[in-house]
């Protein structure tokens, strides 16, 4: 138990340094159309290129980032970098494709979340139609009316929305119809 607490503290202290030192990297998992076999999108997945531990998978540091609040600047970095990459791919002649970004509930609940998404799209020049925000079921269950209003505004400008890991939480299809 002591070793776990020590590792947690080490990770927490290292996260801010990782942001400052640009130690985070994104990998992109292709999204494939099962009928045609064409790549139709990519999901941005963060990893930490730690100077001592090597590549650290998100499962080891994201929960700590959420507890500490550092998930907010990390999440915005992911959003910005993923949008930049999508624009770079398009400029290189690749077909347009959706770039999916996981959004933490902590990040989504920030009062300026929508503004940051809109600003990121403006700064990078990415058409909102090519951005997909992946949300967790738990995010939708809390602050339902606020979440619904925010999601409707993002959808109205063309941002795609999806539920990540649907069925692992408490949502039902009838409940989710409210978010249509």
Short mmCIF file of C-alpha atoms in Angstrom, two decimals:
data_model
loop_
_atom_site.label_atom_id
_atom_site.label_comp_id
_atom_site.label_asym_id
_atom_site.label_seq_id
_atom_site.Cartn_x
_atom_site.Cartn_y
_atom_site.Cartn_z
CA UNK A 1 0.00 0.00 0.00
CA UNK A 2 2.87 2.35 0.80
CA UNK A 3 4.48 1.65 -2.58
CA UNK A 4 1.21 2.52 -4.37
CA UNK A 5 0.87 5.76 -2.43
CA UNK A 6 4.46 6.68 -3.24
CA UNK A 7 3.97 5.95 -6.95
CA UNK A 8 0.77 8.02 -6.93
CA UNK A 9 2.60 10.96 -5.37
CA UNK A 10 5.48 10.60 -7.85
CA UNK A 11 3.02 10.56 -10.77
CA UNK A 12 1.07 13.55 -9.45
CA UNK A 13 4.23 15.61 -9.06
CA UNK A 14 5.43 14.59 -12.50
CA UNK A 15 2.26 15.51 -14.38
CA UNK A 16 2.76 19.27 -14.23
CA UNK A 17 6.40 18.84 -15.24
CA UNK A 18 5.24 16.62 -18.11
CA UNK A 19 3.01 19.41 -19.41
CA UNK A 20 5.79 21.98 -19.03
CA UNK A 21 8.35 19.72 -20.74
CA UNK A 22 6.05 18.50 -23.54
CA UNK A 23 6.38 14.86 -22.46
CA UNK A 24 2.88 13.88 -23.58
CA UNK A 25 2.44 12.29 -26.99
CA UNK A 26 -0.59 11.36 -29.02
CA UNK A 27 -1.09 8.13 -30.87
CA UNK A 28 -3.94 7.79 -33.32
CA UNK A 29 -6.13 4.73 -33.53
CA UNK A 30 -7.79 4.47 -36.94
CA UNK A 31 -11.57 4.24 -37.18
CA UNK A 32 -12.61 1.99 -40.05
CA UNK A 33 -15.85 1.78 -42.03
CA UNK A 34 -16.66 -1.93 -41.76
CA UNK A 35 -18.49 -1.98 -45.09
CA UNK A 36 -15.86 -0.30 -47.27
CA UNK A 37 -12.73 -0.85 -45.18
CA UNK A 38 -11.87 2.84 -45.56
CA UNK A 39 -10.31 4.84 -42.77
CA UNK A 40 -12.98 7.38 -41.80
CA UNK A 41 -11.41 8.80 -38.70
CA UNK A 42 -8.86 8.52 -35.95
CA UNK A 43 -9.10 8.61 -32.19
CA UNK A 44 -6.43 10.58 -30.35
CA UNK A 45 -4.95 8.56 -27.49
CA UNK A 46 -2.55 10.17 -25.04
CA UNK A 47 0.55 8.55 -23.58
CA UNK A 48 3.21 9.96 -21.33
CA UNK A 49 6.79 9.68 -22.52
CA UNK A 50 8.26 9.78 -19.02
CA UNK A 51 12.03 10.42 -18.86
CA UNK A 52 12.59 7.59 -16.33
CA UNK A 53 9.65 5.21 -16.77
CA UNK A 54 9.42 5.31 -20.56
CA UNK A 55 6.00 5.20 -22.20
CA UNK A 56 3.31 5.36 -19.52
CA UNK A 57 -0.17 4.26 -20.63
CA UNK A 58 -3.12 6.54 -19.86
CA UNK A 59 -4.65 4.12 -17.37
CA UNK A 60 -1.75 4.80 -15.02
CA UNK A 61 -1.89 8.58 -15.02
CA UNK A 62 -5.35 9.78 -16.16
CA UNK A 63 -7.09 8.91 -12.85
CA UNK A 64 -4.38 10.84 -10.97
CA UNK A 65 -4.70 13.75 -13.40
CA UNK A 66 -8.46 13.80 -12.81
CA UNK A 67 -8.06 13.75 -9.01
CA UNK A 68 -5.53 16.58 -9.10
CA UNK A 69 -7.39 18.72 -11.64
CA UNK A 70 -4.47 18.55 -14.07
CA UNK A 71 -6.74 16.71 -16.49
CA UNK A 72 -8.10 20.12 -17.54
CA UNK A 73 -4.88 21.51 -19.06
CA UNK A 74 -3.90 18.03 -20.27
CA UNK A 75 -7.31 17.63 -21.94
CA UNK A 76 -7.05 21.00 -23.64
CA UNK A 77 -3.56 20.12 -24.87
CA UNK A 78 -4.95 16.88 -26.36
CA UNK A 79 -7.81 18.74 -28.04
CA UNK A 80 -5.46 21.34 -29.55
CA UNK A 81 -2.86 18.83 -30.73
CA UNK A 82 -5.45 16.47 -32.23
CA UNK A 83 -7.11 19.31 -34.15
CA UNK A 84 -3.71 20.52 -35.39
CA UNK A 85 -2.88 17.00 -36.56
CA UNK A 86 -6.17 16.67 -38.43
CA UNK A 87 -5.46 19.94 -40.27
CA UNK A 88 -1.87 18.82 -41.02
CA UNK A 89 -3.13 15.54 -42.50
CA UNK A 90 -5.62 17.42 -44.68
CA UNK A 91 -2.93 19.85 -45.90
CA UNK A 92 -0.73 16.84 -46.75
CA UNK A 93 -3.44 15.62 -49.12
CA UNK A 94 -5.09 12.96 -46.98
CA UNK A 95 -8.86 12.79 -47.20
CA UNK A 96 -10.78 14.63 -44.53
CA UNK A 97 -11.62 12.41 -41.60
CA UNK A 98 -13.09 12.82 -38.18
CA UNK A 99 -10.68 13.25 -35.29
CA UNK A 100 -12.10 11.87 -32.04
CA UNK A 101 -11.00 13.24 -28.68
CA UNK A 102 -11.94 11.81 -25.28
CA UNK A 103 -13.30 14.43 -22.92
CA UNK A 104 -12.99 13.99 -19.17
CA UNK A 105 -16.04 14.81 -17.05
CA UNK A 106 -13.82 17.18 -15.07
CA UNK A 107 -12.84 19.00 -18.27
CA UNK A 108 -16.41 19.11 -19.59
CA UNK A 109 -17.67 20.66 -16.35
CA UNK A 110 -15.37 23.67 -16.66
CA UNK A 111 -17.37 26.86 -17.22
CA UNK A 112 -15.33 27.71 -20.31
CA UNK A 113 -15.37 24.27 -21.96
CA UNK A 114 -17.50 25.27 -24.96
CA UNK A 115 -15.48 28.45 -25.44
CA UNK A 116 -12.23 26.44 -25.45
CA UNK A 117 -13.59 24.00 -28.05
CA UNK A 118 -14.72 26.87 -30.29
CA UNK A 119 -11.42 28.72 -29.80
CA UNK A 120 -9.43 25.57 -30.61
CA UNK A 121 -11.39 25.07 -33.83
CA UNK A 122 -10.81 28.71 -34.76
CA UNK A 123 -7.09 28.64 -33.89
CA UNK A 124 -6.42 25.46 -35.87
CA UNK A 125 -8.82 26.07 -38.75
CA UNK A 126 -10.45 22.67 -38.31
CA UNK A 127 -14.01 22.51 -39.58
CA UNK A 128 -16.25 21.55 -36.62
CA UNK A 129 -17.74 18.75 -38.74
CA UNK A 130 -14.41 16.91 -38.48
CA UNK A 131 -14.23 16.95 -34.67
CA UNK A 132 -15.88 14.28 -32.53
CA UNK A 133 -15.97 14.63 -28.77
CA UNK A 134 -16.19 11.31 -26.94
CA UNK A 135 -18.03 11.63 -23.66
CA UNK A 136 -18.55 9.14 -20.85
CA UNK A 137 -21.98 8.06 -19.65
CA UNK A 138 -21.22 9.39 -16.16
CA UNK A 139 -20.67 12.85 -17.61
CA UNK A 140 -24.21 12.81 -18.99
CA UNK A 141 -25.83 11.64 -15.76
CA UNK A 142 -24.63 14.55 -13.61
CA UNK A 143 -25.88 18.10 -14.25
CA UNK A 144 -28.16 16.79 -16.98
CA UNK A 145 -29.81 20.07 -18.00
CA UNK A 146 -26.51 21.95 -18.10
CA UNK A 147 -24.83 19.13 -20.01
CA UNK A 148 -27.73 18.89 -22.43
CA UNK A 149 -27.66 22.62 -23.20
CA UNK A 150 -23.90 22.59 -23.74
CA UNK A 151 -24.02 19.52 -25.97
CA UNK A 152 -26.83 20.98 -28.07
CA UNK A 153 -24.83 24.17 -28.66
CA UNK A 154 -21.74 22.17 -29.69
CA UNK A 155 -23.85 19.98 -31.97
CA UNK A 156 -25.43 23.10 -33.51
CA UNK A 157 -22.03 24.34 -34.71
CA UNK A 158 -21.33 20.94 -36.28
CA UNK A 159 -19.24 19.12 -33.67
CA UNK A 160 -19.97 15.39 -33.55
CA UNK A 161 -20.69 13.78 -30.20
CA UNK A 162 -20.38 10.15 -29.14
CA UNK A 163 -20.57 8.14 -25.97
CA UNK A 164 -17.37 6.33 -25.07
CA UNK A 165 -17.73 2.83 -23.60
CA UNK A 166 -21.53 2.88 -23.79
CA UNK A 167 -23.13 0.23 -21.60
CA UNK A 168 -20.44 0.19 -18.95
CA UNK A 169 -22.33 2.69 -16.80
CA UNK A 170 -25.92 3.25 -15.84
CA UNK A 171 -27.45 4.81 -18.93
CA UNK A 172 -30.43 3.41 -20.75
CA UNK A 173 -31.38 4.12 -24.33
CA UNK A 174 -34.56 5.89 -23.24
CA UNK A 175 -32.56 8.21 -20.98
CA UNK A 176 -30.06 8.97 -23.75
CA UNK A 177 -32.81 10.00 -26.17
CA UNK A 178 -32.86 13.32 -24.33
CA UNK A 179 -29.43 14.05 -25.79
CA UNK A 180 -30.48 13.49 -29.39
#
